[in-house]
Amino acid sequence: MNSVTEIETSLWTICVGDIFSNGRMPYHLKVVKIEVEDLTKPDDAKIYSIPVHPKNHRRWMKE
């Protein structure tokens, strides 16, 4: 696996540190790591994230 800091999929450009809201959960998701096995297949990348407080993205939340 190759670790990268940014990846462009067919729909998204995702970077380490990006924050995504989750309409069903009371927290946001912060991207902490991106791994891709084959750089020619960015849609198969593994995106690792942690839950963070919606108003303070430096504060982790328990799921």
PDB file of C-alpha atoms in Angstrom:
ATOM      1  CA  MET A   1       0.000   0.000   0.000  1.00  0.00           C
ATOM      2  CA  ASN A   2       1.142   3.513  -0.831  1.00  0.00           C
ATOM      3  CA  SER A   3       0.291   6.323   1.573  1.00  0.00           C
ATOM      4  CA  VAL A   4      -0.631   9.572  -0.161  1.00  0.00           C
ATOM      5  CA  THR A   5      -1.752  12.967   1.108  1.00  0.00           C
ATOM      6  CA  GLU A   6      -4.200  13.671  -1.726  1.00  0.00           C
ATOM      7  CA  ILE A   7      -6.186  11.532  -4.139  1.00  0.00           C
ATOM      8  CA  GLU A   8      -8.585  12.383  -6.953  1.00  0.00           C
ATOM      9  CA  THR A   9     -11.341   9.811  -7.420  1.00  0.00           C
ATOM     10  CA  SER A  10     -14.043   9.823 -10.081  1.00  0.00           C
ATOM     11  CA  LEU A  11     -16.226  12.059  -7.873  1.00  0.00           C
ATOM     12  CA  TRP A  12     -14.018  13.651  -5.198  1.00  0.00           C
ATOM     13  CA  THR A  13     -10.639  15.163  -4.510  1.00  0.00           C
ATOM     14  CA  ILE A  14      -9.770  14.101  -0.969  1.00  0.00           C
ATOM     15  CA  CYS A  15      -6.827  15.356   1.120  1.00  0.00           C
ATOM     16  CA  VAL A  16      -5.527  14.373   4.534  1.00  0.00           C
ATOM     17  CA  GLY A  17      -7.045  16.857   6.975  1.00  0.00           C
ATOM     18  CA  ASP A  18     -10.323  17.292   5.070  1.00  0.00           C
ATOM     19  CA  ILE A  19     -13.492  17.413   7.182  1.00  0.00           C
ATOM     20  CA  PHE A  20     -16.769  15.844   6.075  1.00  0.00           C
ATOM     21  CA  SER A  21     -20.148  16.260   7.725  1.00  0.00           C
ATOM     22  CA  ASN A  22     -22.318  13.237   8.339  1.00  0.00           C
ATOM     23  CA  GLY A  23     -26.050  13.928   8.223  1.00  0.00           C
ATOM     24  CA  ARG A  24     -26.954  10.904  10.329  1.00  0.00           C
ATOM     25  CA  MET A  25     -24.350  11.218  13.058  1.00  0.00           C
ATOM     26  CA  PRO A  26     -23.697  14.002  15.601  1.00  0.00           C
ATOM     27  CA  TYR A  27     -20.053  14.336  14.550  1.00  0.00           C
ATOM     28  CA  HIS A  28     -17.931  15.153  11.500  1.00  0.00           C
ATOM     29  CA  LEU A  29     -15.236  12.926   9.987  1.00  0.00           C
ATOM     30  CA  LYS A  30     -11.631  14.099   9.614  1.00  0.00           C
ATOM     31  CA  VAL A  31      -9.412  12.286   7.088  1.00  0.00           C
ATOM     32  CA  VAL A  32      -6.198  11.144   8.788  1.00  0.00           C
ATOM     33  CA  LYS A  33      -4.699   8.730   6.239  1.00  0.00           C
ATOM     34  CA  ILE A  34      -5.147   7.712   2.598  1.00  0.00           C
ATOM     35  CA  GLU A  35      -3.783   4.442   1.245  1.00  0.00           C
ATOM     36  CA  VAL A  36      -3.953   3.228  -2.336  1.00  0.00           C
ATOM     37  CA  GLU A  37      -2.588  -0.030  -3.695  1.00  0.00           C
ATOM     38  CA  ASP A  38      -2.680   0.885  -7.392  1.00  0.00           C
ATOM     39  CA  LEU A  39      -2.391   4.585  -8.266  1.00  0.00           C
ATOM     40  CA  THR A  40      -4.249   3.935 -11.538  1.00  0.00           C
ATOM     41  CA  LYS A  41      -7.323   2.877  -9.505  1.00  0.00           C
ATOM     42  CA  PRO A  42      -7.950   5.786  -7.110  1.00  0.00           C
ATOM     43  CA  ASP A  43     -11.573   4.709  -6.495  1.00  0.00           C
ATOM     44  CA  ASP A  44     -10.209   1.660  -4.610  1.00  0.00           C
ATOM     45  CA  ALA A  45      -8.289   3.779  -2.085  1.00  0.00           C
ATOM     46  CA  LYS A  46      -8.744   3.245   1.643  1.00  0.00           C
ATOM     47  CA  ILE A  47      -9.672   6.436   3.460  1.00  0.00           C
ATOM     48  CA  TYR A  48      -9.091   6.443   7.229  1.00  0.00           C
ATOM     49  CA  SER A  49     -10.947   8.995   9.336  1.00  0.00           C
ATOM     50  CA  ILE A  50     -11.687   9.863  12.941  1.00  0.00           C
ATOM     51  CA  PRO A  51     -14.857  11.386  14.422  1.00  0.00           C
ATOM     52  CA  VAL A  52     -14.419  15.013  15.488  1.00  0.00           C
ATOM     53  CA  HIS A  53     -16.674  17.537  17.197  1.00  0.00           C
ATOM     54  CA  PRO A  54     -18.724  19.481  14.610  1.00  0.00           C
ATOM     55  CA  LYS A  55     -17.781  22.890  16.050  1.00  0.00           C
ATOM     56  CA  ASN A  56     -14.213  22.098  17.140  1.00  0.00           C
ATOM     57  CA  HIS A  57     -12.415  19.932  14.588  1.00  0.00           C
ATOM     58  CA  ARG A  58      -9.395  19.528  16.885  1.00  0.00           C
ATOM     59  CA  ARG A  59     -11.464  17.656  19.463  1.00  0.00           C
ATOM     60  CA  TRP A  60     -11.968  13.926  18.953  1.00  0.00           C
ATOM     61  CA  MET A  61     -15.301  12.369  19.805  1.00  0.00           C
ATOM     62  CA  LYS A  62     -16.182   8.884  20.904  1.00  0.00           C
ATOM     63  CA  GLU A  63     -18.409   7.144  18.366  1.00  0.00           C
TER      64      GLU A  63
END
